[in-house]
Amino acid sequence: MKIVRYILWTLWRIWFYILMGVPIIILSPLLILSILSEKTYPQFFILARFWAKLILFGMGLPYTVEREQELEKGKSYMLVANHTSMTDIMLMLAITKNPFVFVGKKELAKIPIFGFFYKRTCILVDRNSSKSRFEVFKRAQLRLEQGLSICIFPEGGVPDDEIVMLDEFKDGAFRLAIEHQIPIVPMTFPDNKKRFSFKFFSGSPGRMRAKVHTFVETKGLTLEDKKGLKDKVRQIIYRQLLKFSKKL
Protein backbone atom coordinates (compact mmCIF):
# COMPACT_ATOMS: atom_id res chain seq x y z
CA MET A 1 0.00 0.00 0.00
CA LYS A 2 2.87 2.39 0.82
CA ILE A 3 4.42 1.74 -2.59
CA VAL A 4 1.15 2.72 -4.29
CA ARG A 5 1.00 5.93 -2.26
CA TYR A 6 4.59 6.83 -3.19
CA ILE A 7 3.86 6.17 -6.87
CA LEU A 8 0.74 8.36 -6.73
CA TRP A 9 2.64 11.13 -4.94
CA THR A 10 5.38 10.99 -7.57
CA LEU A 11 2.91 11.16 -10.45
CA TRP A 12 1.04 14.02 -8.76
CA ARG A 13 4.24 16.02 -8.28
CA ILE A 14 5.27 15.43 -11.88
CA TRP A 15 1.81 16.60 -13.00
CA PHE A 16 2.32 19.80 -10.98
CA TYR A 17 5.47 20.68 -12.92
CA ILE A 18 3.77 19.81 -16.20
CA LEU A 19 0.95 22.20 -15.28
CA MET A 20 3.53 24.86 -14.41
CA GLY A 21 5.53 24.50 -17.62
CA VAL A 22 3.22 23.59 -20.49
CA PRO A 23 0.87 26.62 -20.24
CA ILE A 24 3.91 28.92 -20.07
CA ILE A 25 5.28 27.36 -23.28
CA ILE A 26 1.91 27.68 -25.03
CA LEU A 27 1.40 31.25 -23.86
CA SER A 28 5.05 32.26 -24.31
CA PRO A 29 4.47 34.57 -27.34
CA LEU A 30 1.91 36.59 -25.36
CA LEU A 31 3.98 36.42 -22.17
CA ILE A 32 7.11 37.67 -23.91
CA LEU A 33 5.19 40.55 -25.51
CA SER A 34 3.74 41.49 -22.11
CA ILE A 35 7.16 41.73 -20.42
CA LEU A 36 8.86 43.86 -23.08
CA SER A 37 7.79 47.00 -21.24
CA GLU A 38 6.88 47.79 -17.64
CA LYS A 39 3.78 49.53 -19.01
CA THR A 40 2.35 46.19 -20.18
CA TYR A 41 2.81 44.47 -16.81
CA PRO A 42 -0.97 44.52 -16.11
CA GLN A 43 -1.45 42.38 -19.24
CA PHE A 44 1.20 39.97 -18.00
CA PHE A 45 -0.59 39.86 -14.66
CA ILE A 46 -3.85 38.76 -16.33
CA LEU A 47 -2.02 35.87 -17.99
CA ALA A 48 -0.31 35.01 -14.69
CA ARG A 49 -3.67 34.80 -12.91
CA PHE A 50 -5.02 32.46 -15.61
CA TRP A 51 -1.89 30.29 -15.22
CA ALA A 52 -2.27 30.18 -11.42
CA LYS A 53 -5.94 29.17 -11.54
CA LEU A 54 -5.18 26.50 -14.13
CA ILE A 55 -2.58 24.94 -11.82
CA LEU A 56 -4.80 25.00 -8.73
CA PHE A 57 -7.81 23.45 -10.41
CA GLY A 58 -5.64 21.07 -12.46
CA MET A 59 -4.08 19.80 -9.23
CA GLY A 60 -7.49 19.31 -7.64
CA LEU A 61 -6.99 22.26 -5.30
CA PRO A 62 -10.15 24.40 -5.53
CA TYR A 63 -10.06 27.46 -3.32
CA THR A 64 -12.54 29.48 -1.32
CA VAL A 65 -11.90 32.99 -0.05
CA GLU A 66 -13.50 35.01 2.71
CA ARG A 67 -13.03 38.77 2.43
CA GLU A 68 -13.49 41.26 5.23
CA GLN A 69 -12.65 44.12 2.88
CA GLU A 70 -12.30 44.53 -0.90
CA LEU A 71 -9.32 45.99 -2.75
CA GLU A 72 -10.02 49.21 -4.62
CA LYS A 73 -9.19 49.24 -8.31
CA GLY A 74 -6.16 51.39 -9.14
CA LYS A 75 -4.94 51.61 -5.54
CA SER A 76 -1.61 50.27 -4.26
CA TYR A 77 -1.37 47.88 -1.32
CA MET A 78 1.18 45.81 0.56
CA LEU A 79 -0.02 42.19 0.42
CA VAL A 80 1.29 39.85 3.12
CA ALA A 81 0.49 36.24 4.03
CA ASN A 82 1.95 33.25 5.83
CA HIS A 83 4.24 31.13 3.64
CA THR A 84 4.37 27.33 3.65
CA SER A 85 4.07 26.13 0.03
CA MET A 86 4.83 26.88 -3.61
CA THR A 87 1.08 27.09 -4.08
CA ASP A 88 1.09 30.28 -1.98
CA ILE A 89 2.17 32.05 -5.18
CA MET A 90 -0.71 30.59 -7.18
CA LEU A 91 -3.30 31.23 -4.48
CA MET A 92 -2.18 34.84 -4.04
CA LEU A 93 -2.49 35.41 -7.79
CA ALA A 94 -5.86 33.65 -7.99
CA ILE A 95 -7.57 35.68 -5.27
CA THR A 96 -6.09 39.14 -6.01
CA LYS A 97 -7.36 41.17 -8.97
CA ASN A 98 -5.18 44.26 -8.45
CA PRO A 99 -1.90 43.89 -10.36
CA PHE A 100 0.97 43.30 -7.95
CA VAL A 101 4.63 42.34 -8.04
CA PHE A 102 6.13 39.58 -5.91
CA VAL A 103 9.26 40.09 -3.85
CA GLY A 104 10.75 36.61 -3.78
CA LYS A 105 13.94 34.63 -3.30
CA LYS A 106 16.28 34.49 -6.26
CA GLU A 107 16.59 30.68 -6.07
CA LEU A 108 13.20 30.27 -7.78
CA ALA A 109 14.67 31.83 -10.91
CA LYS A 110 16.54 28.52 -11.45
CA ILE A 111 13.31 26.61 -12.14
CA PRO A 112 13.22 25.79 -15.86
CA ILE A 113 10.76 27.83 -17.98
CA PHE A 114 9.05 29.37 -14.93
CA GLY A 115 12.30 31.00 -13.85
CA PHE A 116 12.72 32.87 -17.15
CA PHE A 117 9.57 34.92 -16.54
CA TYR A 118 9.94 34.96 -12.75
CA LYS A 119 13.23 36.85 -12.80
CA ARG A 120 11.91 39.34 -15.37
CA THR A 121 8.70 40.22 -13.56
CA CYS A 122 9.41 39.77 -9.85
CA ILE A 123 11.74 41.60 -7.50
CA LEU A 124 14.41 39.07 -6.57
CA VAL A 125 16.23 39.15 -3.27
CA ASP A 126 19.36 37.42 -2.02
CA ARG A 127 18.68 37.32 1.70
CA ASN A 128 22.41 36.87 2.43
CA SER A 129 23.33 40.13 0.68
CA SER A 130 22.70 43.55 2.22
CA LYS A 131 23.26 45.12 -1.22
CA SER A 132 20.52 42.92 -2.68
CA ARG A 133 18.11 43.89 0.09
CA PHE A 134 18.78 47.58 -0.61
CA GLU A 135 18.12 47.04 -4.34
CA VAL A 136 14.78 45.44 -3.42
CA PHE A 137 13.65 48.66 -1.78
CA LYS A 138 14.63 50.72 -4.81
CA ARG A 139 12.80 48.44 -7.26
CA ALA A 140 9.75 48.14 -5.01
CA GLN A 141 9.53 51.92 -4.74
CA LEU A 142 9.54 52.21 -8.54
CA ARG A 143 6.74 49.66 -8.83
CA LEU A 144 4.64 51.41 -6.22
CA GLU A 145 5.14 54.72 -8.03
CA GLN A 146 3.75 52.99 -11.14
CA GLY A 147 0.53 52.28 -9.25
CA LEU A 148 1.16 48.58 -8.67
CA SER A 149 0.91 46.70 -5.38
CA ILE A 150 3.65 44.64 -3.76
CA CYS A 151 3.40 41.13 -2.30
CA ILE A 152 5.90 40.01 0.33
CA PHE A 153 5.77 36.86 2.44
CA PRO A 154 7.17 38.49 5.60
CA GLU A 155 8.50 35.32 7.22
CA GLY A 156 11.38 35.68 4.79
CA GLY A 157 11.02 32.15 3.45
CA VAL A 158 9.33 28.90 4.36
CA PRO A 159 9.64 28.22 8.12
CA ASP A 160 11.44 25.14 9.42
CA ASP A 161 9.25 22.16 10.27
CA GLU A 162 9.57 22.76 14.00
CA ILE A 163 7.71 26.07 13.54
CA VAL A 164 4.14 24.82 13.50
CA MET A 165 2.18 28.00 12.87
CA LEU A 166 4.06 31.17 12.00
CA ASP A 167 7.68 32.32 12.01
CA GLU A 168 8.80 35.79 13.06
CA PHE A 169 8.26 38.53 10.48
CA LYS A 170 11.02 40.51 8.77
CA ASP A 171 10.84 44.30 8.57
CA GLY A 172 10.87 44.91 4.81
CA ALA A 173 7.16 44.84 3.99
CA PHE A 174 6.29 47.13 6.90
CA ARG A 175 9.05 49.61 6.20
CA LEU A 176 7.90 49.95 2.59
CA ALA A 177 4.26 50.27 3.60
CA ILE A 178 5.05 53.05 6.06
CA GLU A 179 7.36 54.90 3.67
CA HIS A 180 4.69 54.90 0.96
CA GLN A 181 1.74 55.24 3.37
CA ILE A 182 -0.11 52.34 1.72
CA PRO A 183 -2.49 49.94 3.48
CA ILE A 184 -1.30 46.47 4.48
CA VAL A 185 -3.56 43.60 3.44
CA PRO A 186 -3.05 40.61 5.78
CA MET A 187 -4.06 37.24 4.33
CA THR A 188 -4.20 33.81 5.94
CA PHE A 189 -3.60 30.58 4.00
CA PRO A 190 -4.31 27.70 6.43
CA ASP A 191 -4.32 24.69 4.09
CA ASN A 192 -1.45 25.14 1.62
CA LYS A 193 1.14 23.22 3.65
CA LYS A 194 -1.22 20.29 4.17
CA ARG A 195 -2.23 20.21 0.50
CA PHE A 196 1.16 20.79 -1.16
CA SER A 197 4.17 21.22 1.11
CA PHE A 198 7.80 21.33 0.00
CA LYS A 199 8.21 17.69 1.04
CA PHE A 200 8.03 15.59 -2.13
CA PHE A 201 6.08 12.67 -0.68
CA SER A 202 3.24 14.59 0.89
CA GLY A 203 0.01 16.41 0.14
CA SER A 204 -3.30 15.58 -1.47
CA PRO A 205 -6.03 17.22 -3.54
CA GLY A 206 -8.64 19.14 -1.56
CA ARG A 207 -10.05 22.55 -0.73
CA MET A 208 -7.73 25.45 0.03
CA ARG A 209 -9.11 28.28 2.14
CA ALA A 210 -7.97 31.88 2.22
CA LYS A 211 -9.02 34.82 4.33
CA VAL A 212 -8.43 38.45 3.38
CA HIS A 213 -8.49 40.48 6.57
CA THR A 214 -9.48 44.07 7.20
CA PHE A 215 -6.68 46.29 5.94
CA VAL A 216 -4.21 47.82 8.36
CA GLU A 217 -3.69 51.50 7.60
CA THR A 218 -0.28 53.15 7.74
CA LYS A 219 -1.28 56.79 7.21
CA GLY A 220 0.46 58.99 9.75
CA LEU A 221 2.83 56.23 10.88
CA THR A 222 6.60 56.66 10.91
CA LEU A 223 9.43 54.13 10.89
CA GLU A 224 9.38 54.30 14.69
CA ASP A 225 6.01 52.53 14.49
CA LYS A 226 7.42 49.71 12.36
CA LYS A 227 7.76 47.10 15.11
CA GLY A 228 4.27 47.71 16.48
CA LEU A 229 2.82 47.50 12.98
CA LYS A 230 4.70 44.29 12.24
CA ASP A 231 3.54 42.69 15.49
CA LYS A 232 -0.06 43.74 14.87
CA VAL A 233 -0.19 42.18 11.41
CA ARG A 234 1.52 39.02 12.60
CA GLN A 235 -1.04 38.62 15.39
CA ILE A 236 -3.92 38.99 12.92
CA ILE A 237 -2.61 36.10 10.81
CA TYR A 238 -1.54 34.01 13.80
CA ARG A 239 -4.92 34.26 15.53
CA GLN A 240 -6.69 33.32 12.30
CA LEU A 241 -4.45 30.26 11.85
CA LEU A 242 -5.46 29.19 15.36
CA LYS A 243 -9.15 29.63 14.50
CA PHE A 244 -8.78 27.62 11.30
CA SER A 245 -6.96 24.82 13.17
CA LYS A 246 -9.84 24.51 15.66
CA LYS A 247 -12.31 24.03 12.80
CA LEU A 248 -10.52 20.93 11.52
PDB file of N, CA, C and O in Angstrom, residues 27 70 73 88 102 130 158 170 183 192 213 216:
ATOM      1  N   LEU A  27       1.700  29.816 -23.928  1.00  0.00           N
ATOM      2  CA  LEU A  27       1.404  31.253 -23.864  1.00  0.00           C
ATOM      3  C   LEU A  27       2.639  32.128 -24.056  1.00  0.00           C
ATOM      4  O   LEU A  27       2.531  33.362 -23.979  1.00  0.00           O
ATOM      5  N   GLU A  70     -12.653  44.691   0.516  1.00  0.00           N
ATOM      6  CA  GLU A  70     -12.303  44.535  -0.900  1.00  0.00           C
ATOM      7  C   GLU A  70     -11.216  45.530  -1.307  1.00  0.00           C
ATOM      8  O   GLU A  70     -11.202  46.684  -0.854  1.00  0.00           O
ATOM      9  N   LYS A  73      -9.873  49.238  -7.026  1.00  0.00           N
ATOM     10  CA  LYS A  73      -9.192  49.237  -8.312  1.00  0.00           C
ATOM     11  C   LYS A  73      -8.309  50.482  -8.441  1.00  0.00           C
ATOM     12  O   LYS A  73      -8.724  51.591  -8.112  1.00  0.00           O
ATOM     13  N   ASP A  88       1.396  28.944  -2.503  1.00  0.00           N
ATOM     14  CA  ASP A  88       1.086  30.281  -1.980  1.00  0.00           C
ATOM     15  C   ASP A  88       1.112  31.306  -3.108  1.00  0.00           C
ATOM     16  O   ASP A  88       0.309  32.243  -3.137  1.00  0.00           O
ATOM     17  N   PHE A 102       5.573  40.367  -7.005  1.00  0.00           N
ATOM     18  CA  PHE A 102       6.131  39.581  -5.913  1.00  0.00           C
ATOM     19  C   PHE A 102       7.546  40.044  -5.587  1.00  0.00           C
ATOM     20  O   PHE A 102       8.341  40.358  -6.484  1.00  0.00           O
ATOM     21  N   SER A 130      23.294  42.268   1.824  1.00  0.00           N
ATOM     22  CA  SER A 130      22.702  43.551   2.218  1.00  0.00           C
ATOM     23  C   SER A 130      22.511  44.447   0.997  1.00  0.00           C
ATOM     24  O   SER A 130      21.551  45.222   0.924  1.00  0.00           O
ATOM     25  N   VAL A 158      10.193  29.921   3.758  1.00  0.00           N
ATOM     26  CA  VAL A 158       9.329  28.897   4.358  1.00  0.00           C
ATOM     27  C   VAL A 158       9.912  28.491   5.708  1.00  0.00           C
ATOM     28  O   VAL A 158      11.082  28.114   5.789  1.00  0.00           O
ATOM     29  N   LYS A 170       9.946  39.559   9.093  1.00  0.00           N
ATOM     30  CA  LYS A 170      11.020  40.505   8.769  1.00  0.00           C
ATOM     31  C   LYS A 170      10.424  41.901   8.618  1.00  0.00           C
ATOM     32  O   LYS A 170       9.211  42.086   8.496  1.00  0.00           O
ATOM     33  N   PRO A 183      -1.908  50.914   2.553  1.00  0.00           N
ATOM     34  CA  PRO A 183      -2.494  49.938   3.480  1.00  0.00           C
ATOM     35  C   PRO A 183      -1.825  48.560   3.350  1.00  0.00           C
ATOM     36  O   PRO A 183      -1.398  48.157   2.264  1.00  0.00           O
ATOM     37  N   ASN A 192      -2.429  25.363   2.685  1.00  0.00           N
ATOM     38  CA  ASN A 192      -1.454  25.138   1.617  1.00  0.00           C
ATOM     39  C   ASN A 192      -0.373  24.125   1.990  1.00  0.00           C
ATOM     40  O   ASN A 192       0.040  23.314   1.164  1.00  0.00           O
ATOM     41  N   HIS A 213      -8.081  39.753   5.374  1.00  0.00           N
ATOM     42  CA  HIS A 213      -8.487  40.479   6.574  1.00  0.00           C
ATOM     43  C   HIS A 213      -8.713  41.968   6.296  1.00  0.00           C
ATOM     44  O   HIS A 213      -8.324  42.492   5.244  1.00  0.00           O
ATOM     45  N   VAL A 216      -4.861  47.083   7.278  1.00  0.00           N
ATOM     46  CA  VAL A 216      -4.205  47.822   8.361  1.00  0.00           C
ATOM     47  C   VAL A 216      -3.622  49.092   7.756  1.00  0.00           C
ATOM     48  O   VAL A 216      -2.727  49.040   6.901  1.00  0.00           O
TER      49      VAL A 216
END
